[in-house]
C-alpha positions as protocol buffer text, in pm:
chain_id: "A"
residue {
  index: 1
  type: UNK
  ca { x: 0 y: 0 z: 0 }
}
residue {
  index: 2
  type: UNK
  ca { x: 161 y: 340 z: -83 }
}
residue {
  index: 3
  type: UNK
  ca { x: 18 y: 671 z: 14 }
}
residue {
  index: 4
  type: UNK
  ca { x: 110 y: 1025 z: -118 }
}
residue {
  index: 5
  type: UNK
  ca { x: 137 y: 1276 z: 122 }
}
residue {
  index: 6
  type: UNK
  ca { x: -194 y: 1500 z: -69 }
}
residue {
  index: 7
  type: UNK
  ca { x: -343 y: 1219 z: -225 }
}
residue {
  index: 8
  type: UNK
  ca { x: -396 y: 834 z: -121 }
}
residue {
  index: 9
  type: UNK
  ca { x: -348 y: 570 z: -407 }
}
residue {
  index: 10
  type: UNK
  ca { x: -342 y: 156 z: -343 }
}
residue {
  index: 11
  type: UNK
  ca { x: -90 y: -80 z: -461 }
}
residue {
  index: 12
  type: UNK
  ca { x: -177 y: -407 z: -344 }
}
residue {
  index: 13
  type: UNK
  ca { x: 170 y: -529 z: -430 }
}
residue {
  index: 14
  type: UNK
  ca { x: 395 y: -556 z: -103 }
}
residue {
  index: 15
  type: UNK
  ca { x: 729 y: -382 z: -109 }
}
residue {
  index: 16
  type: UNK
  ca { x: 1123 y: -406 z: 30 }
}
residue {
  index: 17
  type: UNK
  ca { x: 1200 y: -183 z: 290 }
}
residue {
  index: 18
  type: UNK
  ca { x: 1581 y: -132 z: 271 }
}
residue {
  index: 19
  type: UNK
  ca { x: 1745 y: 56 z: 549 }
}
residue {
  index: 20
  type: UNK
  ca { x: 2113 y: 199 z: 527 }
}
residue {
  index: 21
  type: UNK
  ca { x: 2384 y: 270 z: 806 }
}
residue {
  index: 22
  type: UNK
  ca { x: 2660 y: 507 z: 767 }
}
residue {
  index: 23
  type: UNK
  ca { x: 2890 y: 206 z: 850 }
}
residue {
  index: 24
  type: UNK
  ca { x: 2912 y: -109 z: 705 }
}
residue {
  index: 25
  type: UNK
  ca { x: 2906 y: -419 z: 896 }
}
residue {
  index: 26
  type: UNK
  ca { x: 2819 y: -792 z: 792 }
}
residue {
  index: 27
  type: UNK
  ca { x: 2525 y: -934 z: 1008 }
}
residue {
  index: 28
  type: UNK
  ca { x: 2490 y: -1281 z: 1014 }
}
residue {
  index: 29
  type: UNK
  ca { x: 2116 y: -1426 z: 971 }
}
residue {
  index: 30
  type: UNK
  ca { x: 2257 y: -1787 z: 1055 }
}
residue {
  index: 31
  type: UNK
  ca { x: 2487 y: -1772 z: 1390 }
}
residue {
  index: 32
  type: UNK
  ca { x: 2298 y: -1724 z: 1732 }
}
residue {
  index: 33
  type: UNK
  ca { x: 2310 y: -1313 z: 1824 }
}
residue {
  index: 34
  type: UNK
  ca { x: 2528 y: -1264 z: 2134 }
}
residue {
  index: 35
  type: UNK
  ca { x: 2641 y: -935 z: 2261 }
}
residue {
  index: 36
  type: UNK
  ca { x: 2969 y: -868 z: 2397 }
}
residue {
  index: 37
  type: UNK
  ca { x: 3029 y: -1063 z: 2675 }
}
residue {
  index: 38
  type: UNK
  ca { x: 2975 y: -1368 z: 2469 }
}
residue {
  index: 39
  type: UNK
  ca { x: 2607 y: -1449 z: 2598 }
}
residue {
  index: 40
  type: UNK
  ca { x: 2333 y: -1521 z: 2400 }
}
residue {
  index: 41
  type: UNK
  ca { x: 2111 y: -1270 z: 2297 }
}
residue {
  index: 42
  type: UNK
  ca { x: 1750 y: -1385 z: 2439 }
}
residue {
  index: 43
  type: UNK
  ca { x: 1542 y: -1127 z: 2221 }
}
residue {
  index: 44
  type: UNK
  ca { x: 1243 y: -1126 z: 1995 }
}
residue {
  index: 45
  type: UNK
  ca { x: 1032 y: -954 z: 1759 }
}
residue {
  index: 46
  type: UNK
  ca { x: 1052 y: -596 z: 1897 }
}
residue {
  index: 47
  type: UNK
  ca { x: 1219 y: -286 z: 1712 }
}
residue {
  index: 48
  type: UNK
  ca { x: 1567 y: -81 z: 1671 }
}
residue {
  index: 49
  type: UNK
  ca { x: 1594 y: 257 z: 1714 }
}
residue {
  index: 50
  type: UNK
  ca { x: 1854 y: 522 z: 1729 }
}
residue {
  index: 51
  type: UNK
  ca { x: 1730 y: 857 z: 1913 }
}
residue {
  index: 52
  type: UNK
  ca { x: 1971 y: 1099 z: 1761 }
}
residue {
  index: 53
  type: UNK
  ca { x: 2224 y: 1081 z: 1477 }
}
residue {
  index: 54
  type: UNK
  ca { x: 2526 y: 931 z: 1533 }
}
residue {
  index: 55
  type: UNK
  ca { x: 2419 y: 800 z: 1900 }
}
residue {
  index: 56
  type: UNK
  ca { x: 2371 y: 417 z: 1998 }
}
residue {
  index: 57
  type: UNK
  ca { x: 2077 y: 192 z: 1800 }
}
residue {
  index: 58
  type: UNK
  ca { x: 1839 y: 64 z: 2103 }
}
residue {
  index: 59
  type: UNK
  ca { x: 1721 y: -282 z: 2077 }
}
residue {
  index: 60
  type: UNK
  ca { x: 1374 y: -359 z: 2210 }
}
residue {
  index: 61
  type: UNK
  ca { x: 1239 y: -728 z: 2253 }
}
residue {
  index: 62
  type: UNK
  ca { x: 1081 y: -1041 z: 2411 }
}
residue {
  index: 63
  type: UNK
  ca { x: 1304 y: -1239 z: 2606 }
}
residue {
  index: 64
  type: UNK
  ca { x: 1121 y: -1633 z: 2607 }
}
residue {
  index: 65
  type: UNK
  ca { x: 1395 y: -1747 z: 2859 }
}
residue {
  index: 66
  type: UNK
  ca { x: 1413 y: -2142 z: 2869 }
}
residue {
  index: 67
  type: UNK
  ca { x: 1160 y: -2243 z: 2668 }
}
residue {
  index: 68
  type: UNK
  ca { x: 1258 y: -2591 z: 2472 }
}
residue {
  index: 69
  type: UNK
  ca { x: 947 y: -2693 z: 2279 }
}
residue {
  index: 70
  type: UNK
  ca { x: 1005 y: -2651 z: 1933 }
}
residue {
  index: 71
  type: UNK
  ca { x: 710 y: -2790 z: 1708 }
}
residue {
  index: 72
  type: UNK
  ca { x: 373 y: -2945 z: 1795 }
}
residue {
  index: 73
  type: UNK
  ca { x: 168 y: -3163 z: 1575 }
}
residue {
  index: 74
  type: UNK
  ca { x: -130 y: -2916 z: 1424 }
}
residue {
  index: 75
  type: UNK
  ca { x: -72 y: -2585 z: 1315 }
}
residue {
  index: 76
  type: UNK
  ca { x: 64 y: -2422 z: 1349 }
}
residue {
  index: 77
  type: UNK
  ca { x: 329 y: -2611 z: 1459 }
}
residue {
  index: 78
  type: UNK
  ca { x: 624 y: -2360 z: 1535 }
}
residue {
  index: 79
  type: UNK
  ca { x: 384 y: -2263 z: 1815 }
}
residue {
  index: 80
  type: UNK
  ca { x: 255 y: -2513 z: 2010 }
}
residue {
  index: 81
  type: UNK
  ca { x: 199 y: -2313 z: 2333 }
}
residue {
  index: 82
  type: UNK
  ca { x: -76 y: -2161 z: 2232 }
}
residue {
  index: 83
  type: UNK
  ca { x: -337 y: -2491 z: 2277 }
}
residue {
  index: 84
  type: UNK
  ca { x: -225 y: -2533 z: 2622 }
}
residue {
  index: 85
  type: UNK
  ca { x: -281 y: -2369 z: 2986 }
}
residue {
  index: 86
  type: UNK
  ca { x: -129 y: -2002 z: 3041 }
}
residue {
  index: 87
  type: UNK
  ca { x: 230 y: -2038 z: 3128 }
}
residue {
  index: 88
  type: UNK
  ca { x: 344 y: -2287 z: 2849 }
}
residue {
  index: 89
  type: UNK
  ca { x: 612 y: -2271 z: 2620 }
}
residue {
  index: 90
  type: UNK
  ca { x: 587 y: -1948 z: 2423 }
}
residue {
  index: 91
  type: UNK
  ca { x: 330 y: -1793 z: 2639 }
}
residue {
  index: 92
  type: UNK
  ca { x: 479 y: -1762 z: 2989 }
}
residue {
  index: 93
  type: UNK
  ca { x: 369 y: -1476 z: 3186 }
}
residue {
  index: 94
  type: UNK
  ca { x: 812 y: -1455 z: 3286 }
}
residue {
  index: 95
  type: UNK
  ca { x: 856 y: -1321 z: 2945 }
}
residue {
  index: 96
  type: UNK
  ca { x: 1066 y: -1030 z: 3037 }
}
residue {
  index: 97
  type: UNK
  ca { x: 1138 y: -709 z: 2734 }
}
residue {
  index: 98
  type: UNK
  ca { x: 1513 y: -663 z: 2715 }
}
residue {
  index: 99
  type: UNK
  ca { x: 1708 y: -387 z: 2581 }
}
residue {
  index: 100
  type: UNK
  ca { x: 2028 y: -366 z: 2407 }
}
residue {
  index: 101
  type: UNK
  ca { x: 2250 y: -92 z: 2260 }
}
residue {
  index: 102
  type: UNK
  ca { x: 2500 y: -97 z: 1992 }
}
residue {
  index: 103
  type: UNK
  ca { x: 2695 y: 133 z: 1830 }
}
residue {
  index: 104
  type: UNK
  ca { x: 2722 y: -30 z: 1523 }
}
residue {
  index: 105
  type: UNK
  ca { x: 2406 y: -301 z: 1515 }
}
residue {
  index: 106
  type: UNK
  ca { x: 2710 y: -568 z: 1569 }
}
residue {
  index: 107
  type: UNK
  ca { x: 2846 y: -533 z: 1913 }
}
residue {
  index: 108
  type: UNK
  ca { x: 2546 y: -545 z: 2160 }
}
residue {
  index: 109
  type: UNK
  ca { x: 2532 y: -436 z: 2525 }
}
residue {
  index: 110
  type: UNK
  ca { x: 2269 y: -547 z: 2782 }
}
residue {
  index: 111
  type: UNK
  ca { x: 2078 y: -274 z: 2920 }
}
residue {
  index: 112
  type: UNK
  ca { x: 1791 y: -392 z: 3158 }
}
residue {
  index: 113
  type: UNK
  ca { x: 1494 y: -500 z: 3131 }
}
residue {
  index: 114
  type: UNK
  ca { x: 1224 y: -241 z: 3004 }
}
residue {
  index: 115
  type: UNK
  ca { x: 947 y: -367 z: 3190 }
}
residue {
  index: 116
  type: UNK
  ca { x: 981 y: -553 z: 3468 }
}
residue {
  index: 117
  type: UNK
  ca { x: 726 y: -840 z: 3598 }
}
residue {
  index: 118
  type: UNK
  ca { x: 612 y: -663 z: 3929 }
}
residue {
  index: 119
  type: UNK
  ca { x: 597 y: -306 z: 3785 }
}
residue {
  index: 120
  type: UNK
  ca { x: 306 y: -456 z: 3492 }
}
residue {
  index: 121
  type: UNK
  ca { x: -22 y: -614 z: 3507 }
}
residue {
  index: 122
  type: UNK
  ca { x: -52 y: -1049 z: 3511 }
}
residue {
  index: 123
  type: UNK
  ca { x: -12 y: -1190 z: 3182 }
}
residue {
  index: 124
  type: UNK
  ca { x: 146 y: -1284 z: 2866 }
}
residue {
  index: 125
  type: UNK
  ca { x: 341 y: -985 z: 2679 }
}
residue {
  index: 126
  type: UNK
  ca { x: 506 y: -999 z: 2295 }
}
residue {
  index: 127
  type: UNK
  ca { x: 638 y: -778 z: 2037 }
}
residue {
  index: 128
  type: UNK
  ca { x: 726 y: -442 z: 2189 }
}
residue {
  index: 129
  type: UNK
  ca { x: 762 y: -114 z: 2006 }
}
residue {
  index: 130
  type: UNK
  ca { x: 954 y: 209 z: 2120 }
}
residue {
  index: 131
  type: UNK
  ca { x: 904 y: 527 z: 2008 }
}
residue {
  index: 132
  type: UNK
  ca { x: 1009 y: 876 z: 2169 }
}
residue {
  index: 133
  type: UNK
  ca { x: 800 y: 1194 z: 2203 }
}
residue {
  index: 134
  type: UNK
  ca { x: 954 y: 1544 z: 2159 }
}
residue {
  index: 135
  type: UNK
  ca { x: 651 y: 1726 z: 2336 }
}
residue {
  index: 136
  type: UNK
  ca { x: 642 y: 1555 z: 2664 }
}
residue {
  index: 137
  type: UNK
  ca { x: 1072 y: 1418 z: 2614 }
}
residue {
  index: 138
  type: UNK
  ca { x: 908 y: 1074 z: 2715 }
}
residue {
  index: 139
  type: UNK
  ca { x: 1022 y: 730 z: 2581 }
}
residue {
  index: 140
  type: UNK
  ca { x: 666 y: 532 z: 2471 }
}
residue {
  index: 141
  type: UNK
  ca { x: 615 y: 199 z: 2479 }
}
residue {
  index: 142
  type: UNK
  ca { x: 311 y: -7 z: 2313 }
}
residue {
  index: 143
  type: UNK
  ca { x: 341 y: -405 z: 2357 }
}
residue {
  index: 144
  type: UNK
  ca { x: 57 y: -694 z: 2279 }
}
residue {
  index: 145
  type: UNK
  ca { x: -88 y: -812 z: 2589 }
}
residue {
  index: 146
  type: UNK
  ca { x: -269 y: -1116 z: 2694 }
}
residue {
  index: 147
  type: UNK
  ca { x: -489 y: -1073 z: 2978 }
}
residue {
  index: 148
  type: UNK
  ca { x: -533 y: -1435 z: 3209 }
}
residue {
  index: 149
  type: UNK
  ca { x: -837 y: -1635 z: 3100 }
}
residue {
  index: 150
  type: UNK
  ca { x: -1083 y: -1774 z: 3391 }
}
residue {
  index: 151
  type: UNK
  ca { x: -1265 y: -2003 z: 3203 }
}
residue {
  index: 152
  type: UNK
  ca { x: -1232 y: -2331 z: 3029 }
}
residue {
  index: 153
  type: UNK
  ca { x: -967 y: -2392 z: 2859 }
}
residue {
  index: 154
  type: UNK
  ca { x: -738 y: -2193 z: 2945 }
}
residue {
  index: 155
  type: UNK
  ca { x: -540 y: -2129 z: 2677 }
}
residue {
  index: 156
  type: UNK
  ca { x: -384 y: -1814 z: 2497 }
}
residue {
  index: 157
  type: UNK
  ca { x: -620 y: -1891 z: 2188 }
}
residue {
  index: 158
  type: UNK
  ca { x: -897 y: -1897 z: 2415 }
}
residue {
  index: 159
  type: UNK
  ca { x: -741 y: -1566 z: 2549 }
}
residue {
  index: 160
  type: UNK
  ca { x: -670 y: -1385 z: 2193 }
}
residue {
  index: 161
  type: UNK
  ca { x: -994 y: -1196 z: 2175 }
}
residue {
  index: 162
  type: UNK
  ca { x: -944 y: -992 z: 2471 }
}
residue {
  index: 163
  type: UNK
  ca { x: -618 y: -883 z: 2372 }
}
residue {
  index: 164
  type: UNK
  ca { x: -509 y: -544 z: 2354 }
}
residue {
  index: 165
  type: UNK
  ca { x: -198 y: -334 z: 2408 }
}
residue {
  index: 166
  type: UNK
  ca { x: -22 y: -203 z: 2765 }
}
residue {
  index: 167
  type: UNK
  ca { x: 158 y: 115 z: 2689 }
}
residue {
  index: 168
  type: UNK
  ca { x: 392 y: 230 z: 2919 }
}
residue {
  index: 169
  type: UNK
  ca { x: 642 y: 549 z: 2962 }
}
residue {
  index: 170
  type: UNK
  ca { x: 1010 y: 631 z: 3087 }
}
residue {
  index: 171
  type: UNK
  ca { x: 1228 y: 965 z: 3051 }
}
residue {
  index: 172
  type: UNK
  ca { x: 1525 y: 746 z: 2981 }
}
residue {
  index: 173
  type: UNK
  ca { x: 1603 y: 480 z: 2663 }
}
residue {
  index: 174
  type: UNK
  ca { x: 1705 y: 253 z: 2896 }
}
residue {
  index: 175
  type: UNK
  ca { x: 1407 y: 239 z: 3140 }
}
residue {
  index: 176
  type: UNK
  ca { x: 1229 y: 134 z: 3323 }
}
residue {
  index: 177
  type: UNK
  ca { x: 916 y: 214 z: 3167 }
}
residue {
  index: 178
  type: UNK
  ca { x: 594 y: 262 z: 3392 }
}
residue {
  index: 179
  type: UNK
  ca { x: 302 y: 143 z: 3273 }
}
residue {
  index: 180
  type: UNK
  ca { x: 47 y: 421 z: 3177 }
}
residue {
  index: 181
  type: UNK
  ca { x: -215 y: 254 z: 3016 }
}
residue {
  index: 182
  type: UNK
  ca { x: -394 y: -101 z: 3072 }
}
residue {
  index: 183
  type: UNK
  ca { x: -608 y: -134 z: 2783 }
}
residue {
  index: 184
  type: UNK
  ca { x: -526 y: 70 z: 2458 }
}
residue {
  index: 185
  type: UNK
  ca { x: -844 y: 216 z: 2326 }
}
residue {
  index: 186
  type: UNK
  ca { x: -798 y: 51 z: 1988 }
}
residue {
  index: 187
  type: UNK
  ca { x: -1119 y: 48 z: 1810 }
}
residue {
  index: 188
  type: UNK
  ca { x: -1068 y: -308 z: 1735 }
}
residue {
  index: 189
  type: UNK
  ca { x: -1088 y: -534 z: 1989 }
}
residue {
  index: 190
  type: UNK
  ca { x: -816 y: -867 z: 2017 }
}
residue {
  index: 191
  type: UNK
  ca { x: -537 y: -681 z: 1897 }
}
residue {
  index: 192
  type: UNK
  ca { x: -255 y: -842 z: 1701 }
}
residue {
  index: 193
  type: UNK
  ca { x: 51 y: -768 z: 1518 }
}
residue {
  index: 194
  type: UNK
  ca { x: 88 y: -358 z: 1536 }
}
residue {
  index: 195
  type: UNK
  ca { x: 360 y: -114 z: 1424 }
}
residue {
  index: 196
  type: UNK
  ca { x: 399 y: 234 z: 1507 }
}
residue {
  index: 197
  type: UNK
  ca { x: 466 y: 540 z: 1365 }
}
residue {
  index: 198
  type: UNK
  ca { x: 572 y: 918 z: 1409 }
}
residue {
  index: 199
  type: UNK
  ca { x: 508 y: 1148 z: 1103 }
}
residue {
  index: 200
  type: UNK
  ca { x: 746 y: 1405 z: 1160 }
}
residue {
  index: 201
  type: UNK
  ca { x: 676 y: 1596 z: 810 }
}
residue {
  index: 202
  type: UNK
  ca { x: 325 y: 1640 z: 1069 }
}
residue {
  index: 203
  type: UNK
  ca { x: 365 y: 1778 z: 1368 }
}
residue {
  index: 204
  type: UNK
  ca { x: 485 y: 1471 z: 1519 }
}
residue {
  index: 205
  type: UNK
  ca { x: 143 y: 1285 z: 1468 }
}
residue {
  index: 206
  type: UNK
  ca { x: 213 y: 953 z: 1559 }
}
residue {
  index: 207
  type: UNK
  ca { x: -17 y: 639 z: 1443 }
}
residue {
  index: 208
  type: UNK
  ca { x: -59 y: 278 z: 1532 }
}
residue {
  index: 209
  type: UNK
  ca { x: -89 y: 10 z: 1254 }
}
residue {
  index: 210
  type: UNK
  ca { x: -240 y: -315 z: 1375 }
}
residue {
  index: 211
  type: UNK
  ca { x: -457 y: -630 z: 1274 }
}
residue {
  index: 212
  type: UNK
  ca { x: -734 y: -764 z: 1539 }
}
residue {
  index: 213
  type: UNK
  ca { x: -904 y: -1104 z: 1575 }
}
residue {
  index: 214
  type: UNK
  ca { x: -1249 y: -933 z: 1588 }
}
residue {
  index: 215
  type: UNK
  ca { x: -1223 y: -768 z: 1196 }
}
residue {
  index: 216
  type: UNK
  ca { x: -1055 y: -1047 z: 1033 }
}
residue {
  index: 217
  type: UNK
  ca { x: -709 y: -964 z: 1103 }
}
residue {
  index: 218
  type: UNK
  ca { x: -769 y: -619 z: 861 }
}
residue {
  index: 219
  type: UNK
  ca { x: -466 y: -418 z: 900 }
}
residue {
  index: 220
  type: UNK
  ca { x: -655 y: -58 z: 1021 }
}
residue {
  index: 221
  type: UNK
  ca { x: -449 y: 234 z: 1107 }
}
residue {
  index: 222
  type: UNK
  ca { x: -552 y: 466 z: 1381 }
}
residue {
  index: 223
  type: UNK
  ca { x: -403 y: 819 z: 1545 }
}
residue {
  index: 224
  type: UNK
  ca { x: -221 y: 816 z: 1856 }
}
residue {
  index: 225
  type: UNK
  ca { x: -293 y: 1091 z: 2139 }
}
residue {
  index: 226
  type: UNK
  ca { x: -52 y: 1373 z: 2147 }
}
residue {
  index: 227
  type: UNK
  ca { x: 113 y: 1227 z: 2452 }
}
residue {
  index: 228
  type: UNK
  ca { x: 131 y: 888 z: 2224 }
}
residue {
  index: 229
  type: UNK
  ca { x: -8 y: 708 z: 2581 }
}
residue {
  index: 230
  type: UNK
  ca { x: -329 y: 580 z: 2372 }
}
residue {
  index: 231
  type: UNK
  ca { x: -531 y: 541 z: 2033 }
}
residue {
  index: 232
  type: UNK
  ca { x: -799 y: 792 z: 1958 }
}
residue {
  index: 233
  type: UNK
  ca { x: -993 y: 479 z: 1782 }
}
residue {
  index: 234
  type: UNK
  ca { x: -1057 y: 659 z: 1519 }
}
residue {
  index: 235
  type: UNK
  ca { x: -973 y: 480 z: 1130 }
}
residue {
  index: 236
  type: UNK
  ca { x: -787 y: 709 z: 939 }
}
residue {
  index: 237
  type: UNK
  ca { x: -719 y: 506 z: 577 }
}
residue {
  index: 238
  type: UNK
  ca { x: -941 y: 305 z: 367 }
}
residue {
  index: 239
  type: UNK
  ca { x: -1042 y: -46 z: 475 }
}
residue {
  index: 240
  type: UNK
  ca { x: -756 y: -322 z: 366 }
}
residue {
  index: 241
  type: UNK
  ca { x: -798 y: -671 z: 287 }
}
residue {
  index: 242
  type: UNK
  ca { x: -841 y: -976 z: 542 }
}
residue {
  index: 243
  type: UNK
  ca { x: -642 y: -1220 z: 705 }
}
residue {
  index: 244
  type: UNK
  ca { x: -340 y: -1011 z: 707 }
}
residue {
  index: 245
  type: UNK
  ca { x: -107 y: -934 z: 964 }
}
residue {
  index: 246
  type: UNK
  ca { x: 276 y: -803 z: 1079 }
}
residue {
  index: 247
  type: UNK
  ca { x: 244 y: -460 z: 979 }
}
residue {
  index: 248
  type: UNK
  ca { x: 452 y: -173 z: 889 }
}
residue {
  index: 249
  type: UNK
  ca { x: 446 y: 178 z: 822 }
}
residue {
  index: 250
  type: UNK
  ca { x: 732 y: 424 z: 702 }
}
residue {
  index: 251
  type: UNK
  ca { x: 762 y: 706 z: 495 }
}
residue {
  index: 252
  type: UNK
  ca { x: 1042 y: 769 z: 163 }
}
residue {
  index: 253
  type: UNK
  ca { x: 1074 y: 1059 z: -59 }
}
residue {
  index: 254
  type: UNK
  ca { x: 680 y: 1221 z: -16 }
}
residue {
  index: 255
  type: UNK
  ca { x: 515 y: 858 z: -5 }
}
residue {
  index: 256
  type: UNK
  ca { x: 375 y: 655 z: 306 }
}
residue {
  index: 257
  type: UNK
  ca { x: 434 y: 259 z: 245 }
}
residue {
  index: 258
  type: UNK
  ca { x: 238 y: 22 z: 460 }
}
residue {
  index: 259
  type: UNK
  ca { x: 397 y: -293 z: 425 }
}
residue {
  index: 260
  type: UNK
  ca { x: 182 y: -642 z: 579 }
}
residue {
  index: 261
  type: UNK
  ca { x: 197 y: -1035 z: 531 }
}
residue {
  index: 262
  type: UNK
  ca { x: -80 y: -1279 z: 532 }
}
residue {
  index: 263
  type: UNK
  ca { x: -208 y: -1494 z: 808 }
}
């Protein structure tokens, strides 16, 4: 989907984003990530971001810990967890957000830990998203949440259409964040996938891209507040196609590409 900045067009073809760094460094996709100290990098599908130009790129992610099930027998089968009780493999409610910092998105540091496990409500957490606001100088973060279940059976499919997003603040990159809102008024409710995004050719609008069990997993793109602490709810693009999801939204040269995979 592209989208000029005075007019909106569709192109249902799905594009490469490419992303440049003044250095060049060769990033294996094979070999297990470890940082400096040798240890293995225990981080998941979150986002990098580098504050200021020339200053460190901030890693933001899941950490799964121990978890040692790989496959299960119906699909899909790289996530087993999901058909059994809160607290399997995959959907522990330990899951702890990590942050790392590199100065060259090769050598990684360990930070912290973003969020902590007392300091956020009981559940399961995945796929956290930074982004910073230059009105209130506050670090944002938005991350899926899975509330517990209390009835039969149990299970974070069972759990999926209550989810929504916890977003929490902090006045530093490195943490710890404090969580702000419980429940993201999304206008969809069991909210997936989600990317977000700060238009700074706009005032620093910022927007949240997500897909939601209850619309088909239809990738709908909503406003952020001006503190960036919740949705408005409000659908600001033209409906998109179902049974999508993993969305995300950038802008290049006057255009706005929304970028999504199937189901």
């Amino acid at each position: 989907v592209v989208m000029n900045s005075h007019s909106t067009k569709f192109r249902w073809p799905l594009f490469a984003l490419l992303c440049s760094v003044s250095a060049e460094v060769n990033i294996s996709n094979i070999e297990p990530r470890r940082d400096i100290n040798g240890h293995l990098m225990d981080i998941h599908d979150g986002n990098i971001a580098q504050w200021h130009e020339g200053g460190l790129y901030y890693y933001y992610g899941m950490g799964y810990q121990n978890c040692t099930e790989k496959t299960g027998l119906i699909p899909p089968i790289d996530c087993p967890g999901i058909y059994k009780s809160f607290g399997e493999c995959g959907f522990r409610e330990d899951h702890v957000v990590n942050i790392y910092s590199s100065p060259d998105l090769l050598h990684w540091t360990f930070r912290g830990e973003a969020l902590p496990r007392g300091r956020r409500p009981e559940g399961i957490y995945f796929r956290p998203k930074v982004i910073f606001n230059n009105s209130t100088q506050k670090f944002v973060l938005w991350i899926n949440y899975l509330p517990p279940v209390n009835s039969w059976p149990y299970t974070p499919l069972h759990a999926y259409p209550n989810a929504t997003y916890v977003v929490a603040q902090s006045s530093t990159p490195d943490g710890i964040f404090m969580v702000s809102t419980i429940r993201a008024s999304v206008k969809n409710k069991g909210g997936g996938d989600f990317a977000l995004f700060v238009d700074h050719a706009d005032s620093d609008q910022a927007y949240i891209a997500y897909d939601a069990w209850s619309n088909g997993h239809r990738v709908t793109l909503e406003r952020l507040s001006d503190d960036y602490l919740d949705s408005l709810g409000e659908t600001v693009a033209a409906a998109f196609p179902p049974d999508n999801e993993a969305p995300i939204i950038f802008t290049r040269n006057g255009w706005y590409y929304l970028l999504f995979g199937t189901v």
